[in-house]
Amino acid sequence: MRTFSNFVNGRPVDARSTFESKNPANGETLGLVPHSTREQADAAVAAAREAQPAWAARSDADRQAVLIKVADKLRDNAELLATWITREQGKPLGGVGPEQVPGARFEAWACEAWTRVPASLELPPEVVFEDETRRDEVHRKPLGVIAAIAPWNWPLMIAIWQIVPSLRAGNAVVIKPSEYTSIGTLEMVRLMNEVLPPGVLNTVTGAGEVGAWLVDNPGVNKVMFTGSGATGAKITAAASKHLTPTTLELGGNDPAIVLPGAPIKAMAMNLFWSAFLNQGQTCACIKRLYVHESQHDALVAELAQLALAMPMGDGMQPDIAMGPVQNRMQFDKVSRLVDRARSDGATIVCGGEPMPGPGLFYPLTLVTDITDGAPLVDEEQFGPALPIIRYRDIDDAIARANRGDAGLGASVWTSDVKQAKAIAQRLEAGSVWINHHGAVHPMVPFGGAKRSGWGVEFGIEGLKALTRPHVISVKK
């Protein structure tokens, strides 16, 4: 059984104890992952602090060139990384159907793409005021050391979202991957360290306490976290001790509203994948689908036909569309929410019962005759179960969509884009998509409203969030 290593100051680091990383499709142990100690977490931060000034002192062009080499390294090893994503996270290796719906190979490619785009961005000084008496410029300086805590659903891609803009801005990074999906991240960081200067990118692995040690370290200058609201609240409280700023992406429970008259046959496939991409384990997936009563039954029939046709199984096998739920905790949550809906009188259109065998397979499940207030509607299920809710009045649908504390994404589906834009203005979410959902882009800011977090990632705004403004004012 192979034991994988962390990387600190450019060198592999082992730990006194390890834990198993398992394949959710069959329960197979994939390898042993070090459980970092607090001393090792502190050492990783210290290594980052030591390496960061020299990295920041390099020219923008130099840092950009290094990151382009990192992108090349990720491209050249994309199949290795994609294989680890499938084995450890569960999503199918390849794309599905003529649309090539994203799988693990897409995630590996996205790691390359989300490296090249930030590497291409510029943050030149901005002249914010000038008259005959003075000239004021805003320059951008790195923050220092970024502690990044990544999730298990898109383990490598979201890690790259945290790592690469931080490095581009001149920071150094310590990243803790999810304990459920550590090996792929360790392999990716190993490859990146073949290009990066020692100490600029470091890893620690383990359960939640390891991330807490990073947050509690006064040598950390910012925390980036993607995960649950409960953990985000703990991070916020701990970071306040040292006045450490944070960027938090805390999930969604995203609503989608299908307006009357929408071309549902043409939109059904897009709606389906907007809900069930990555087995529904995506922060910005549709989690609640509001459909006008005039088209509710027809759309349910279209979605059920798609759900029943999607082959589910080990993502390393060919022609698999749906993989397992990634971990037992999430599997049990989905089961509990669906069982509760059934006991409360909802209709299970398809799915609704765990599949037998060692893997964590839960069938695609559509639930109707359910409304707001039901746990399956009000809680973010983060899995392959979609509540579909009738509505009669559009104002009522908007009010329902805005219920609750979540506000990551939302979408409106219609042939009337003008009407959709007006509705989008009323939806309380960081991003509102029209006739698609969850379509993030490396140049478009992405972040949540309400209790879905704060701060933004991607593009110029995301890059600025990893710097501090430095004003130089000249009297003429």
Short mmCIF file of C-alpha atoms in Angstrom, two decimals:
data_model
loop_
_atom_site.label_atom_id
_atom_site.label_comp_id
_atom_site.label_asym_id
_atom_site.label_seq_id
_atom_site.Cartn_x
_atom_site.Cartn_y
_atom_site.Cartn_z
CA MET A 1 0.00 0.00 0.00
CA ARG A 2 1.55 3.28 -1.12
CA THR A 3 1.91 6.09 1.41
CA PHE A 4 1.74 9.55 -0.13
CA SER A 5 3.63 12.57 1.13
CA ASN A 6 2.95 16.22 1.81
CA PHE A 7 5.20 18.84 0.28
CA VAL A 8 6.76 21.52 2.45
CA ASN A 9 9.54 23.78 1.21
CA GLY A 10 9.68 21.76 -1.98
CA ARG A 11 10.41 18.46 -0.25
CA PRO A 12 8.24 15.44 0.61
CA VAL A 13 7.21 15.25 4.27
CA ASP A 14 5.75 12.21 6.00
CA ALA A 15 3.82 12.01 9.26
CA ARG A 16 3.74 9.67 12.24
CA SER A 17 0.18 8.56 11.45
CA THR A 18 -1.79 8.06 8.27
CA PHE A 19 -5.37 7.52 7.16
CA GLU A 20 -6.90 5.70 4.20
CA SER A 21 -8.26 7.29 1.06
CA LYS A 22 -11.02 5.13 -0.40
CA ASN A 23 -12.67 4.75 -3.78
CA PRO A 24 -16.39 5.56 -3.29
CA ALA A 25 -17.34 3.32 -6.21
CA ASN A 26 -16.15 0.11 -4.56
CA GLY A 27 -14.73 0.85 -1.11
CA GLU A 28 -11.18 0.02 -2.25
CA THR A 29 -8.36 1.65 -0.29
CA LEU A 30 -6.35 3.73 -2.76
CA GLY A 31 -3.46 4.70 -0.53
CA LEU A 32 -2.39 6.12 2.80
CA VAL A 33 -2.36 9.85 3.45
CA PRO A 34 -0.28 11.53 6.17
CA HIS A 35 -2.14 13.09 9.06
CA SER A 36 -0.20 16.29 9.62
CA THR A 37 0.63 17.36 13.14
CA ARG A 38 0.23 20.89 14.41
CA GLU A 39 4.01 21.27 14.28
CA GLN A 40 3.98 20.28 10.62
CA ALA A 41 1.18 22.73 9.86
CA ASP A 42 3.20 25.48 11.56
CA ALA A 43 6.30 24.42 9.60
CA ALA A 44 4.37 24.66 6.34
CA VAL A 45 3.28 28.21 7.17
CA ALA A 46 6.84 29.10 8.19
CA ALA A 47 8.19 27.74 4.89
CA ALA A 48 5.65 29.80 2.98
CA ARG A 49 6.54 32.93 4.92
CA GLU A 50 10.21 32.41 4.20
CA ALA A 51 9.69 31.83 0.47
CA GLN A 52 7.09 34.51 -0.17
CA PRO A 53 9.23 37.70 -0.18
CA ALA A 54 11.52 36.41 -2.92
CA TRP A 55 8.55 35.21 -4.95
CA ALA A 56 6.85 38.61 -4.57
CA ALA A 57 10.07 40.39 -5.53
CA ARG A 58 10.09 38.73 -8.92
CA SER A 59 8.69 40.72 -11.80
CA ASP A 60 5.15 40.18 -12.94
CA ALA A 61 6.46 38.78 -16.21
CA ASP A 62 8.64 36.29 -14.34
CA ARG A 63 5.79 35.00 -12.17
CA GLN A 64 3.57 34.78 -15.24
CA ALA A 65 6.19 32.72 -17.07
CA VAL A 66 6.54 30.31 -14.15
CA LEU A 67 2.78 29.80 -13.99
CA ILE A 68 2.64 29.11 -17.72
CA LYS A 69 5.19 26.35 -17.10
CA VAL A 70 2.93 25.07 -14.30
CA ALA A 71 0.04 25.00 -16.78
CA ASP A 72 2.19 23.02 -19.21
CA LYS A 73 3.03 20.55 -16.46
CA LEU A 74 -0.65 20.10 -15.64
CA ARG A 75 -1.47 19.62 -19.33
CA ASP A 76 1.24 17.00 -19.76
CA ASN A 77 -0.02 15.03 -16.75
CA ALA A 78 -3.76 15.54 -17.26
CA GLU A 79 -4.58 11.84 -17.65
CA LEU A 80 -2.77 10.93 -14.43
CA LEU A 81 -4.68 13.63 -12.54
CA ALA A 82 -8.01 12.73 -14.15
CA THR A 83 -7.56 9.10 -13.14
CA TRP A 84 -6.98 10.10 -9.52
CA ILE A 85 -10.05 12.35 -9.62
CA THR A 86 -12.26 9.49 -10.78
CA ARG A 87 -10.83 6.91 -8.41
CA GLU A 88 -10.93 9.18 -5.39
CA GLN A 89 -13.88 11.52 -6.01
CA GLY A 90 -16.05 9.29 -8.18
CA LYS A 91 -17.04 11.43 -11.18
CA PRO A 92 -16.80 9.59 -14.53
CA LEU A 93 -13.49 9.83 -16.32
CA GLY A 94 -14.79 11.08 -19.65
CA GLY A 95 -17.53 13.35 -20.87
CA VAL A 96 -21.05 12.06 -21.47
CA GLY A 97 -22.89 12.11 -24.77
CA PRO A 98 -22.45 14.52 -27.68
CA GLU A 99 -22.48 17.45 -25.25
CA GLN A 100 -19.43 15.95 -23.48
CA VAL A 101 -20.83 16.80 -20.07
CA PRO A 102 -17.86 17.43 -17.78
CA GLY A 103 -16.18 14.52 -16.03
CA ALA A 104 -12.75 14.01 -14.51
CA ARG A 105 -10.90 14.78 -17.73
CA PHE A 106 -12.74 18.09 -17.85
CA GLU A 107 -11.68 18.82 -14.27
CA ALA A 108 -8.04 18.08 -15.11
CA TRP A 109 -8.28 20.33 -18.17
CA ALA A 110 -9.91 23.05 -16.05
CA CYS A 111 -6.88 22.97 -13.76
CA GLU A 112 -4.74 23.89 -16.74
CA ALA A 113 -7.19 26.52 -18.02
CA TRP A 114 -7.63 28.17 -14.61
CA THR A 115 -3.84 28.39 -14.44
CA ARG A 116 -3.32 29.97 -17.85
CA VAL A 117 -6.01 32.63 -17.44
CA PRO A 118 -4.82 34.11 -14.11
CA ALA A 119 -1.26 33.93 -15.45
CA SER A 120 -2.35 36.17 -18.32
CA LEU A 121 -3.96 38.85 -16.15
CA GLU A 122 -2.34 42.19 -15.36
CA LEU A 123 -2.81 44.45 -12.33
CA PRO A 124 -1.12 47.69 -13.37
CA PRO A 125 -1.15 50.76 -11.11
CA GLU A 126 -4.40 52.73 -11.33
CA VAL A 127 -4.48 56.51 -11.33
CA VAL A 128 -7.52 57.16 -9.16
CA PHE A 129 -7.19 60.95 -8.91
CA GLU A 130 -5.16 63.65 -10.57
CA ASP A 131 -5.42 67.43 -10.77
CA GLU A 132 -3.00 70.32 -10.90
CA THR A 133 -1.97 69.75 -7.27
CA ARG A 134 -1.55 65.97 -6.90
CA ARG A 135 -1.51 62.53 -8.50
CA ASP A 136 -2.76 59.44 -6.61
CA GLU A 137 -1.98 55.91 -7.74
CA VAL A 138 -3.18 52.58 -6.35
CA HIS A 139 -0.64 49.80 -6.59
CA ARG A 140 -1.39 46.18 -5.65
CA LYS A 141 0.76 44.31 -3.16
CA PRO A 142 0.51 40.64 -2.16
CA LEU A 143 -0.97 39.79 1.21
CA GLY A 144 1.69 37.24 2.20
CA VAL A 145 0.67 33.66 3.04
CA ILE A 146 -2.67 32.26 1.91
CA ALA A 147 -4.17 29.28 3.74
CA ALA A 148 -6.43 27.42 1.32
CA ILE A 149 -8.91 24.79 2.48
CA ALA A 150 -10.40 22.86 -0.44
CA PRO A 151 -13.51 20.61 -0.70
CA TRP A 152 -14.05 17.09 -2.01
CA ASN A 153 -16.53 17.67 -4.83
CA TRP A 154 -14.17 19.24 -7.40
CA PRO A 155 -11.00 18.62 -5.41
CA LEU A 156 -8.32 19.62 -7.91
CA MET A 157 -10.17 22.32 -9.82
CA ILE A 158 -11.23 24.25 -6.73
CA ALA A 159 -7.74 23.85 -5.27
CA ILE A 160 -6.38 25.49 -8.42
CA TRP A 161 -8.95 28.28 -8.06
CA GLN A 162 -7.39 29.00 -4.67
CA ILE A 163 -3.73 28.36 -5.46
CA VAL A 164 -3.00 29.96 -8.81
CA PRO A 165 -4.49 33.47 -8.35
CA SER A 166 -2.74 33.60 -4.97
CA LEU A 167 0.60 32.78 -6.58
CA ARG A 168 -0.05 35.13 -9.49
CA ALA A 169 -0.50 38.01 -7.03
CA GLY A 170 2.84 37.20 -5.33
CA ASN A 171 1.59 35.25 -2.33
CA ALA A 172 2.74 31.87 -1.07
CA VAL A 173 0.22 29.12 -0.29
CA VAL A 174 -0.43 26.34 2.18
CA ILE A 175 -3.30 24.14 1.04
CA LYS A 176 -5.23 21.53 2.96
CA PRO A 177 -7.29 19.26 0.72
CA SER A 178 -10.37 17.47 1.97
CA GLU A 179 -9.55 14.33 3.91
CA TYR A 180 -11.84 12.48 1.49
CA THR A 181 -9.87 13.46 -1.64
CA SER A 182 -6.27 14.13 -0.65
CA ILE A 183 -4.21 11.96 -2.99
CA GLY A 184 -5.11 13.70 -6.25
CA THR A 185 -4.24 17.08 -4.75
CA LEU A 186 -0.95 15.79 -3.37
CA GLU A 187 -0.05 14.43 -6.80
CA MET A 188 -0.96 17.74 -8.43
CA VAL A 189 1.09 19.75 -5.96
CA ARG A 190 4.02 17.34 -6.42
CA LEU A 191 3.97 18.12 -10.14
CA MET A 192 3.62 21.85 -9.58
CA ASN A 193 6.58 21.81 -7.22
CA GLU A 194 8.74 20.55 -10.07
CA VAL A 195 8.34 24.04 -11.53
CA LEU A 196 7.71 26.39 -8.59
CA PRO A 197 10.42 27.68 -6.24
CA PRO A 198 10.64 25.72 -2.95
CA GLY A 199 8.22 26.88 -0.27
CA VAL A 200 5.89 28.82 -2.53
CA LEU A 201 3.29 26.00 -2.50
CA ASN A 202 2.98 23.66 0.48
CA THR A 203 0.47 21.05 1.63
CA VAL A 204 -0.87 19.69 4.89
CA THR A 205 -3.38 16.84 5.09
CA GLY A 206 -5.75 15.50 7.68
CA ALA A 207 -9.16 16.07 9.18
CA GLY A 208 -10.79 19.35 10.14
CA GLU A 209 -8.44 20.14 13.00
CA VAL A 210 -5.55 20.52 10.54
CA GLY A 211 -7.42 23.27 8.73
CA ALA A 212 -8.23 24.84 12.09
CA TRP A 213 -4.51 24.95 12.93
CA LEU A 214 -3.85 26.89 9.72
CA VAL A 215 -6.62 29.37 10.47
CA ASP A 216 -5.27 29.84 13.99
CA ASN A 217 -1.72 30.54 12.80
CA PRO A 218 -0.88 34.27 13.04
CA GLY A 219 1.53 33.82 10.13
CA VAL A 220 -1.40 33.35 7.75
CA ASN A 221 -2.51 36.55 6.01
CA LYS A 222 -5.72 35.30 4.41
CA VAL A 223 -7.90 32.18 4.49
CA MET A 224 -9.72 30.86 1.42
CA PHE A 225 -12.36 28.23 2.12
CA THR A 226 -14.92 26.37 0.04
CA GLY A 227 -17.29 24.14 1.98
CA SER A 228 -20.20 24.06 4.38
CA GLY A 229 -21.74 27.03 6.14
CA ALA A 230 -21.18 25.41 9.55
CA THR A 231 -17.45 25.09 8.93
CA GLY A 232 -17.34 28.57 7.41
CA ALA A 233 -18.81 30.01 10.61
CA LYS A 234 -16.11 28.27 12.66
CA ILE A 235 -13.41 29.60 10.35
CA THR A 236 -14.80 33.13 10.61
CA ALA A 237 -14.78 32.98 14.41
CA ALA A 238 -11.24 31.59 14.52
CA ALA A 239 -9.87 34.01 11.92
CA SER A 240 -11.23 36.98 13.84
CA LYS A 241 -8.76 36.21 16.62
CA HIS A 242 -5.92 37.47 14.43
CA LEU A 243 -8.07 39.77 12.24
CA THR A 244 -7.28 37.45 9.31
CA PRO A 245 -9.40 38.24 6.26
CA THR A 246 -11.29 35.43 4.55
CA THR A 247 -12.89 34.51 1.26
CA LEU A 248 -15.70 32.03 1.88
CA GLU A 249 -17.74 30.07 -0.66
CA LEU A 250 -20.29 28.24 1.43
CA GLY A 251 -22.63 26.44 -0.92
CA GLY A 252 -25.93 27.29 -2.41
CA ASN A 253 -29.28 25.48 -2.43
CA ASP A 254 -29.70 27.20 -5.78
CA PRO A 255 -33.23 27.75 -7.15
CA ALA A 256 -34.21 27.63 -10.80
CA ILE A 257 -37.47 29.08 -12.13
CA VAL A 258 -38.99 27.78 -15.37
CA LEU A 259 -41.34 30.42 -16.74
CA PRO A 260 -44.63 29.53 -18.46
CA GLY A 261 -44.20 28.95 -22.17
CA ALA A 262 -40.55 27.91 -21.88
CA PRO A 263 -39.50 25.39 -24.57
CA ILE A 264 -39.15 22.54 -22.11
CA LYS A 265 -38.29 19.82 -24.61
CA ALA A 266 -35.40 21.90 -25.92
CA MET A 267 -34.28 22.86 -22.40
CA ALA A 268 -34.74 19.54 -20.63
CA MET A 269 -31.23 18.18 -21.18
CA ASN A 270 -29.61 21.43 -20.05
CA LEU A 271 -31.87 21.59 -17.00
CA PHE A 272 -31.08 17.97 -16.19
CA TRP A 273 -27.31 18.43 -16.20
CA SER A 274 -27.63 21.74 -14.37
CA ALA A 275 -29.10 19.73 -11.50
CA PHE A 276 -27.18 16.46 -11.72
CA LEU A 277 -23.69 17.42 -12.87
CA ASN A 278 -21.18 15.55 -10.72
CA GLN A 279 -24.08 13.57 -9.20
CA GLY A 280 -25.53 16.85 -7.90
CA GLN A 281 -22.41 17.43 -5.83
CA THR A 282 -21.67 20.94 -7.07
CA CYS A 283 -22.18 24.13 -5.09
CA ALA A 284 -23.81 25.90 -8.03
CA CYS A 285 -26.10 23.09 -9.18
CA ILE A 286 -29.85 23.50 -9.31
CA LYS A 287 -31.09 22.25 -5.93
CA ARG A 288 -34.73 23.45 -6.17
CA LEU A 289 -36.68 23.53 -9.42
CA TYR A 290 -39.79 25.76 -9.59
CA VAL A 291 -42.00 24.99 -12.59
CA HIS A 292 -45.21 26.73 -13.61
CA GLU A 293 -48.22 24.49 -13.12
CA SER A 294 -49.02 24.59 -16.85
CA GLN A 295 -45.80 22.73 -17.69
CA HIS A 296 -44.94 20.93 -14.47
CA ASP A 297 -46.06 17.44 -15.45
CA ALA A 298 -44.57 17.63 -18.94
CA LEU A 299 -41.18 18.74 -17.65
CA VAL A 300 -41.17 16.08 -14.93
CA ALA A 301 -41.82 13.45 -17.60
CA GLU A 302 -38.91 14.74 -19.71
CA LEU A 303 -36.51 14.79 -16.76
CA ALA A 304 -37.59 11.34 -15.59
CA GLN A 305 -36.92 9.91 -19.02
CA LEU A 306 -33.40 11.33 -18.93
CA ALA A 307 -32.76 10.21 -15.36
CA LEU A 308 -33.78 6.63 -16.07
CA ALA A 309 -31.58 6.48 -19.15
CA MET A 310 -28.32 7.59 -17.49
CA PRO A 311 -25.97 4.66 -16.77
CA MET A 312 -24.54 4.74 -13.25
CA GLY A 313 -21.44 2.94 -12.06
CA ASP A 314 -17.68 3.04 -11.56
CA GLY A 315 -16.47 6.08 -13.47
CA MET A 316 -13.37 4.26 -14.67
CA GLN A 317 -15.61 2.12 -16.87
CA PRO A 318 -16.62 3.37 -20.34
CA ASP A 319 -19.99 4.96 -21.08
CA ILE A 320 -20.78 5.75 -17.44
CA ALA A 321 -22.76 8.96 -16.95
CA MET A 322 -23.16 8.98 -13.18
CA GLY A 323 -20.75 7.99 -10.45
CA PRO A 324 -21.22 7.44 -6.72
CA VAL A 325 -21.88 9.89 -3.95
CA GLN A 326 -18.39 10.70 -2.71
CA ASN A 327 -18.62 9.82 0.98
CA ARG A 328 -20.85 8.03 3.46
CA MET A 329 -21.80 11.21 5.33
CA GLN A 330 -23.24 12.80 2.19
CA PHE A 331 -24.84 9.54 1.07
CA ASP A 332 -26.66 9.26 4.37
CA LYS A 333 -27.82 12.87 4.19
CA VAL A 334 -29.37 12.37 0.75
CA SER A 335 -31.03 9.14 1.92
CA ARG A 336 -32.43 10.87 5.00
CA LEU A 337 -33.88 13.80 3.06
CA VAL A 338 -35.54 11.59 0.47
CA ASP A 339 -36.93 9.22 3.12
CA ARG A 340 -38.36 12.19 5.00
CA ALA A 341 -39.98 13.55 1.84
CA ARG A 342 -41.54 10.17 1.14
CA SER A 343 -42.88 9.82 4.69
CA ASP A 344 -44.35 13.32 4.48
CA GLY A 345 -46.37 12.39 1.40
CA ALA A 346 -44.17 13.52 -1.50
CA THR A 347 -44.12 11.51 -4.72
CA ILE A 348 -40.88 9.78 -5.66
CA VAL A 349 -41.04 9.84 -9.45
CA CYS A 350 -37.89 7.79 -9.91
CA GLY A 351 -35.01 6.60 -7.76
CA GLY A 352 -35.40 7.02 -4.03
CA GLU A 353 -33.70 3.85 -2.79
CA PRO A 354 -29.95 3.24 -2.32
CA MET A 355 -28.44 0.76 -4.73
CA PRO A 356 -27.03 -2.51 -3.33
CA GLY A 357 -23.31 -3.26 -3.27
CA PRO A 358 -20.16 -1.81 -1.74
CA GLY A 359 -20.21 1.47 -3.66
CA LEU A 360 -22.01 4.63 -2.52
CA PHE A 361 -24.48 4.65 -5.40
CA TYR A 362 -27.74 6.53 -5.00
CA PRO A 363 -29.97 6.64 -8.09
CA LEU A 364 -31.06 9.87 -9.71
CA THR A 365 -34.17 10.85 -7.79
CA LEU A 366 -36.96 13.23 -8.78
CA VAL A 367 -39.43 14.29 -6.09
CA THR A 368 -42.76 16.04 -6.71
CA ASP A 369 -45.81 16.98 -4.62
CA ILE A 370 -43.44 18.81 -2.32
CA THR A 371 -43.14 22.45 -1.39
CA ASP A 372 -41.13 24.96 0.61
CA GLY A 373 -40.64 24.03 4.24
CA ALA A 374 -39.83 20.40 3.47
CA PRO A 375 -36.25 19.52 4.48
CA LEU A 376 -35.43 18.34 0.94
CA VAL A 377 -36.34 21.81 -0.33
CA ASP A 378 -34.93 23.92 2.49
CA GLU A 379 -31.66 22.08 3.08
CA GLU A 380 -28.92 21.86 0.47
CA GLN A 381 -29.02 18.15 -0.35
CA PHE A 382 -25.77 18.26 -2.40
CA GLY A 383 -26.57 15.00 -4.12
CA PRO A 384 -28.68 13.22 -6.73
CA ALA A 385 -32.15 14.17 -5.50
CA LEU A 386 -34.12 17.06 -7.01
CA PRO A 387 -37.36 18.50 -5.60
CA ILE A 388 -39.62 19.90 -8.33
CA ILE A 389 -42.15 22.44 -7.05
CA ARG A 390 -45.29 23.73 -8.77
CA TYR A 391 -46.08 27.43 -8.78
CA ARG A 392 -48.91 29.50 -10.21
CA ASP A 393 -47.80 33.13 -9.76
CA ILE A 394 -44.35 34.37 -10.77
CA ASP A 395 -44.11 36.79 -7.84
CA ASP A 396 -44.76 33.86 -5.53
CA ALA A 397 -42.06 31.82 -7.28
CA ILE A 398 -39.55 34.64 -6.83
CA ALA A 399 -40.43 34.93 -3.15
CA ARG A 400 -39.97 31.18 -2.72
CA ALA A 401 -36.66 31.26 -4.54
CA ASN A 402 -35.44 33.98 -2.19
CA ARG A 403 -36.45 32.08 0.96
CA GLY A 404 -33.72 30.96 3.29
CA ASP A 405 -30.17 31.98 3.96
CA ALA A 406 -28.45 30.68 0.82
CA GLY A 407 -27.64 32.96 -2.09
CA LEU A 408 -24.90 31.48 -4.27
CA GLY A 409 -26.61 31.08 -7.64
CA ALA A 410 -30.02 31.05 -9.30
CA SER A 411 -31.38 30.73 -12.81
CA VAL A 412 -34.37 31.64 -14.97
CA TRP A 413 -35.47 29.51 -17.94
CA THR A 414 -37.59 31.03 -20.71
CA SER A 415 -37.73 32.10 -24.34
CA ASP A 416 -38.35 35.69 -23.15
CA VAL A 417 -34.90 36.93 -22.19
CA LYS A 418 -36.15 40.46 -21.47
CA GLN A 419 -38.57 39.12 -18.85
CA ALA A 420 -35.84 36.85 -17.47
CA LYS A 421 -33.48 39.78 -16.98
CA ALA A 422 -36.12 41.63 -14.99
CA ILE A 423 -36.66 38.58 -12.79
CA ALA A 424 -32.91 38.06 -12.41
CA GLN A 425 -32.63 41.52 -10.87
CA ARG A 426 -35.00 40.40 -8.11
CA LEU A 427 -33.25 37.14 -7.23
CA GLU A 428 -30.99 37.23 -4.18
CA ALA A 429 -27.90 35.43 -5.43
CA GLY A 430 -24.31 36.17 -6.30
CA SER A 431 -24.83 34.91 -9.86
CA VAL A 432 -28.04 34.57 -11.86
CA TRP A 433 -27.91 32.62 -15.11
CA ILE A 434 -30.52 32.77 -17.86
CA ASN A 435 -31.18 29.51 -19.73
CA HIS A 436 -28.15 27.86 -18.16
CA HIS A 437 -26.90 27.33 -14.61
CA GLY A 438 -23.57 27.12 -12.84
CA ALA A 439 -21.63 28.26 -15.90
CA VAL A 440 -18.57 29.70 -14.17
CA HIS A 441 -15.81 31.31 -16.23
CA PRO A 442 -12.25 32.23 -15.20
CA MET A 443 -12.78 35.87 -16.19
CA VAL A 444 -16.17 36.34 -14.47
CA PRO A 445 -16.32 37.11 -10.71
CA PHE A 446 -17.98 34.36 -8.68
CA GLY A 447 -19.14 34.53 -5.08
CA GLY A 448 -22.16 34.29 -2.84
CA ALA A 449 -24.78 36.51 -1.28
CA LYS A 450 -26.42 36.15 2.14
CA ARG A 451 -24.96 33.17 4.00
CA SER A 452 -23.41 31.61 0.93
CA GLY A 453 -20.23 33.45 1.85
CA TRP A 454 -18.41 36.62 0.97
CA GLY A 455 -15.64 37.74 -1.30
CA VAL A 456 -15.21 36.80 -4.95
CA GLU A 457 -12.95 34.59 -7.00
CA PHE A 458 -11.96 34.66 -10.70
CA GLY A 459 -10.96 37.41 -13.05
CA ILE A 460 -9.54 40.77 -12.09
CA GLU A 461 -11.85 41.13 -9.08
CA GLY A 462 -10.74 37.75 -7.73
CA LEU A 463 -7.09 38.65 -8.26
CA LYS A 464 -7.51 41.97 -6.47
CA ALA A 465 -9.01 40.10 -3.50
CA LEU A 466 -5.63 38.44 -2.99
CA THR A 467 -3.81 41.76 -2.76
CA ARG A 468 -3.90 44.88 -0.63
CA PRO A 469 -4.13 48.37 -2.10
CA HIS A 470 -0.97 50.46 -1.73
CA VAL A 471 -1.57 54.16 -2.37
CA ILE A 472 1.23 56.43 -3.57
CA SER A 473 0.26 60.10 -3.51
CA VAL A 474 2.52 62.69 -5.14
CA LYS A 475 2.17 66.41 -4.52
CA LYS A 476 2.92 68.40 -7.64
#
